[in-house]
Coordinates of C-alpha atoms in Angstrom, one line a residue:
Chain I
X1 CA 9.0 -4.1 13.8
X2 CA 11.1 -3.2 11.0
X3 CA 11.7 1.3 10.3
X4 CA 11.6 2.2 7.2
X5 CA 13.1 5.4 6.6
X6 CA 12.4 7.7 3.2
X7 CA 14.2 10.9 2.1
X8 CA 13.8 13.3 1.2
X9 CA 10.0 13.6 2.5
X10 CA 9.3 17.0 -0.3
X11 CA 10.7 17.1 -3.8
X12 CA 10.3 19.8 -6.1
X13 CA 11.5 19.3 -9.6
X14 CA 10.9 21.5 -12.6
X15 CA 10.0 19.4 -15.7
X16 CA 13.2 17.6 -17.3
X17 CA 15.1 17.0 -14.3
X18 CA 16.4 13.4 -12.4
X19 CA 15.9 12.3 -9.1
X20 CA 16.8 9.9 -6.9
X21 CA 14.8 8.9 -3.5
X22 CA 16.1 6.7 -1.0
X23 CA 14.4 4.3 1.6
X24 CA 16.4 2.9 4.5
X25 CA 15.3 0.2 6.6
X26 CA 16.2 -0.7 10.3
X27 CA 16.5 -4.6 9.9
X28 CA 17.2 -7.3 7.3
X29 CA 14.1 -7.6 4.8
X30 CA 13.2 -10.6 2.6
X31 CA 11.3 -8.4 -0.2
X32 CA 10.7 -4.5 -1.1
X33 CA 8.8 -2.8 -3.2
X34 CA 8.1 0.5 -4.7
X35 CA 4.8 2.5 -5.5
X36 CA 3.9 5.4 -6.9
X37 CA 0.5 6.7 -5.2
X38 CA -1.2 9.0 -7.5
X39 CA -3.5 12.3 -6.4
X40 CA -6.3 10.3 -6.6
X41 CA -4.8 7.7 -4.0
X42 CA -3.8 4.6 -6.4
X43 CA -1.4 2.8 -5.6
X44 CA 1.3 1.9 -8.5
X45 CA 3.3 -1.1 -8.1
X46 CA 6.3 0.1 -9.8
X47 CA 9.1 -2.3 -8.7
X48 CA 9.3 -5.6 -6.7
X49 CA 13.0 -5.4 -5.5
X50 CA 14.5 -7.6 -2.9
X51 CA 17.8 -7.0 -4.4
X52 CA 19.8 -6.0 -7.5
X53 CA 18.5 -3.7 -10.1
X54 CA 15.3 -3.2 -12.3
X55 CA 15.1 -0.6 -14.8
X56 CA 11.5 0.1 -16.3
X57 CA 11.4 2.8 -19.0
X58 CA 12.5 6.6 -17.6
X59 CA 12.3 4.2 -13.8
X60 CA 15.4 2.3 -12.5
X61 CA 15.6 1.0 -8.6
X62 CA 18.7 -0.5 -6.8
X63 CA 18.6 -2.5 -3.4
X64 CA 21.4 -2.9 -1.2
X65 CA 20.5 -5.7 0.7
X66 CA 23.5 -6.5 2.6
X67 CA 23.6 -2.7 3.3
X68 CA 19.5 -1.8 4.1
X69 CA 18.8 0.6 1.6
X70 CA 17.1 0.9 -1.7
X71 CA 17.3 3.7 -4.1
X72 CA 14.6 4.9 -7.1
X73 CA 15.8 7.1 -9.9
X74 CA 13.4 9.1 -12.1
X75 CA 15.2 11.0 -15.1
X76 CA 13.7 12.9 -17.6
X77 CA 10.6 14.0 -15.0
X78 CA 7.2 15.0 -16.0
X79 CA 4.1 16.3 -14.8
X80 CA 2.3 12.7 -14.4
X81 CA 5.4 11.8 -12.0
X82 CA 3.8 14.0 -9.0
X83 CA 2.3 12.2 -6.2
X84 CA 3.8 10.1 -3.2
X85 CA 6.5 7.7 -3.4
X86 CA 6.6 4.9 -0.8
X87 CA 8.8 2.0 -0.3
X88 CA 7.4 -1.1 1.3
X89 CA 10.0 -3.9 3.0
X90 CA 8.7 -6.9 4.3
X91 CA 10.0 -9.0 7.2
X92 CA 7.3 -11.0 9.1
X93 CA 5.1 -8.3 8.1
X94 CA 4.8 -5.4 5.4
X95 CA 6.0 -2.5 6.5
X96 CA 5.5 0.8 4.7
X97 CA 7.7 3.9 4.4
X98 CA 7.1 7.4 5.6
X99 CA 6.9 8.7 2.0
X100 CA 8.5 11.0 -0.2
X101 CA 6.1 13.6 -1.8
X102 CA 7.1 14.5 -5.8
X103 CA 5.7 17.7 -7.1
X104 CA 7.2 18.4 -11.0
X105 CA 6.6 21.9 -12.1
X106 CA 6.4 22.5 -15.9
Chain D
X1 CA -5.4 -9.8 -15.5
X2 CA -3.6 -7.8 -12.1
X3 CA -6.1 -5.9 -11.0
X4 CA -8.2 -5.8 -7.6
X5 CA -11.5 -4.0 -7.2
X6 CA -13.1 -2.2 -4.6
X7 CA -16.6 -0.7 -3.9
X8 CA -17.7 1.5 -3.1
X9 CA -15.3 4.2 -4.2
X10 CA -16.5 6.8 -2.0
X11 CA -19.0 6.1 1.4
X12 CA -20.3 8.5 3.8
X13 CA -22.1 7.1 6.6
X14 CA -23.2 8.5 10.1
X15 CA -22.3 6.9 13.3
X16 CA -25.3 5.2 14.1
X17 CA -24.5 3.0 10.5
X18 CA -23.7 -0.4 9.3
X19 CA -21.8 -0.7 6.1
X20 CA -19.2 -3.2 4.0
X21 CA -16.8 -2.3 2.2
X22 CA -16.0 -5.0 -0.6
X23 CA -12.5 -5.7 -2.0
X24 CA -12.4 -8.7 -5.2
X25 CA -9.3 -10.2 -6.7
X26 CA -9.1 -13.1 -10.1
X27 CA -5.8 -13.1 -9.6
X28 CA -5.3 -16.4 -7.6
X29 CA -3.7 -14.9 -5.4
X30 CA -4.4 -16.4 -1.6
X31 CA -3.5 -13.4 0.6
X32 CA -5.8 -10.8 0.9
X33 CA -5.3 -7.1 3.0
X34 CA -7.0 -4.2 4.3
X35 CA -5.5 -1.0 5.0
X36 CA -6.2 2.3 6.3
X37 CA -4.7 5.3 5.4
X38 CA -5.3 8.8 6.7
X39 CA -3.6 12.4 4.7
X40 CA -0.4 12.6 4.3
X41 CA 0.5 9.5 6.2
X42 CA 1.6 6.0 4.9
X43 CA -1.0 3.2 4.8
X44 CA -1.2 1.1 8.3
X45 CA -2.6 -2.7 8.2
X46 CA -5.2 -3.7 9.9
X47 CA -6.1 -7.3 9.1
X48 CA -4.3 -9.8 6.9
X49 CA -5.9 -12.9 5.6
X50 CA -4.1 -16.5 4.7
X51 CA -6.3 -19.1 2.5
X52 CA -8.9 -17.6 4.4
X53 CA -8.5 -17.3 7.6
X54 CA -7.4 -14.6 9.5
X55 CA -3.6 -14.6 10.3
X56 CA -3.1 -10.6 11.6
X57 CA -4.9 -8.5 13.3
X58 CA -3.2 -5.0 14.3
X59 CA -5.0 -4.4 17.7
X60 CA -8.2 -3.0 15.1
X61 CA -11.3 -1.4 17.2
X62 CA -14.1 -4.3 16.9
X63 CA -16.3 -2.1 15.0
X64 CA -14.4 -2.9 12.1
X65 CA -15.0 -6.5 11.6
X66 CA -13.1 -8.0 8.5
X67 CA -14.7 -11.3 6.5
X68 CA -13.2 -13.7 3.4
X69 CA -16.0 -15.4 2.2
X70 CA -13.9 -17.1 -0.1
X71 CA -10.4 -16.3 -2.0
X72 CA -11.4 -14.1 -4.0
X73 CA -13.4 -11.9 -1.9
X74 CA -12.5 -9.5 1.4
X75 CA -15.5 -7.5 2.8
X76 CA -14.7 -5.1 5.9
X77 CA -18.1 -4.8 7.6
X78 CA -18.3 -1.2 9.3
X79 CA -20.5 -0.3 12.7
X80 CA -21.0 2.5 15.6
X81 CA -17.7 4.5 13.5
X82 CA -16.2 7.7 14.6
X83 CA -15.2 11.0 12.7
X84 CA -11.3 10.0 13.6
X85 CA -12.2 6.4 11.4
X86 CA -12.5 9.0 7.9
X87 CA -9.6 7.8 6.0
X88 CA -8.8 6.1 2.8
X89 CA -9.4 2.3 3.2
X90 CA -7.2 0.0 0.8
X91 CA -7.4 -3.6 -0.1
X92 CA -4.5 -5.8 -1.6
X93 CA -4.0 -8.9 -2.3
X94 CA -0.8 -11.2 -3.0
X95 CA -0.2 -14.4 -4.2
X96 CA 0.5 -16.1 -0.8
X97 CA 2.3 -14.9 2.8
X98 CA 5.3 -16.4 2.7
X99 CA 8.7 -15.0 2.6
X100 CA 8.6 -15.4 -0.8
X101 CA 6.2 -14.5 -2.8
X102 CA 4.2 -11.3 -1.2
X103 CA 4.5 -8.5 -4.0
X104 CA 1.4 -6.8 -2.9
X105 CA -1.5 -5.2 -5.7
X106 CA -3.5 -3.0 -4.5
X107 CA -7.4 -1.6 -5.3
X108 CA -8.1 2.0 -5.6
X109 CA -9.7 2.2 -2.3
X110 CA -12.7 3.5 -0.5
X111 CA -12.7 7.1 0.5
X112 CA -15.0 6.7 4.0
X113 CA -16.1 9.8 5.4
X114 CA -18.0 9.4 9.0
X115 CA -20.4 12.5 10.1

């Protein structure tokens, strides 16, 4: 199956500050996604991405197809940001990403 | 509407139980998912299901034992579990398999806790 790589895995921002995660993947994907999974274990689509770029308010997400990688940016972080940030890729199957935890400090 | 629904939200059962979990979606969508997830890890699939029948499962212990009754609905019926099966359990759903068109939505999930 595909690997699907995230760094870093622990993010500590103070209120304010940008951020950008990356997720690298191991084989050529047809789609990716990003979520945000909250405390309480929701998870938030926030960008179908199989290539190109999206923004979506404070949000923006690039993917490099060609190149297996796909990057989130958060500026401007806040509190409600904190929680998990995976990237899913699918091939013949969904395959998630080890994670990147988000804590933002006030 | 782009939402999928699970009950119950939280379920603690011995190891001598039977329970379902249930999973609904009105979003037409004909894919339907269940996932487990334990702390600090990223959720794993366990059984995927195509116009309603099932099309993956990841090597899943029989005593979870996954059901579409139709396409709107995904039950996961539960028997004889183990402490190690306390985890997170997540549905999605997506509007088919294909290549194409598999942006997953996911349900809040079902927080299982076996004594």
């Amino acid at each position: 199956g595909i690997q699907v790589e995230q760094s870093p895995p622990d993010l500590i921002l103070q209120e304010g500050a940008n951020s950008t995660l990356r997720c690298n993947f191991s084989d050529s994907v047809n789609n990716l996604q990003w979520f945000h999974q909250n405390p309480w274990g929701q998870l938030i689509n926030l960008f179908y991405i199989p290539s190109g770029t999206k923004q979506n308010g404070r949000l923006s997400a690039t993917t490099v197809a060609t190149e297996r990688y796909s990057l989130l940016y958060i500026s401007s972080s806040q509190t409600t940001d904190s929680g998990v940030y995976f990237c899913a890729a699918t091939g013949n199957q969904f395959y998630f990403g080890t994670g990147t935890s988000l804590t933002v400090i006030p | 509407d782009t939402e999928v629904t699970q009950t119950p939200k939280h379920l603690v059962m011995g190891m001598t139980n039977k329970k379902s979990l249930k999973c609904e979606q009105h979003m037409g969508h004909r894919a339907m998912y269940w996932y487990k997830q334990k702390a600090k890890k990223p959720p794993e699939l366990m059984f995927v299901y195509s116009y309603e029948k099932l099309s993956i499962n990841e090597s899943v212990p029989s005593r979870f034992s996954p059901e579409c009754p139709n396409s709107s609905l995904l039950n996961l019926h539960l028997h004889a579990l183990q402490p190690e099966d306390s985890a997170l359990y997540l549905c999605a759903s997506s509007q088919d398999f294909s290549r194409s068109y598999n942006e997953q939505f996911f349900g809040p999930g079902t927080r299982l806790t076996v004594l």
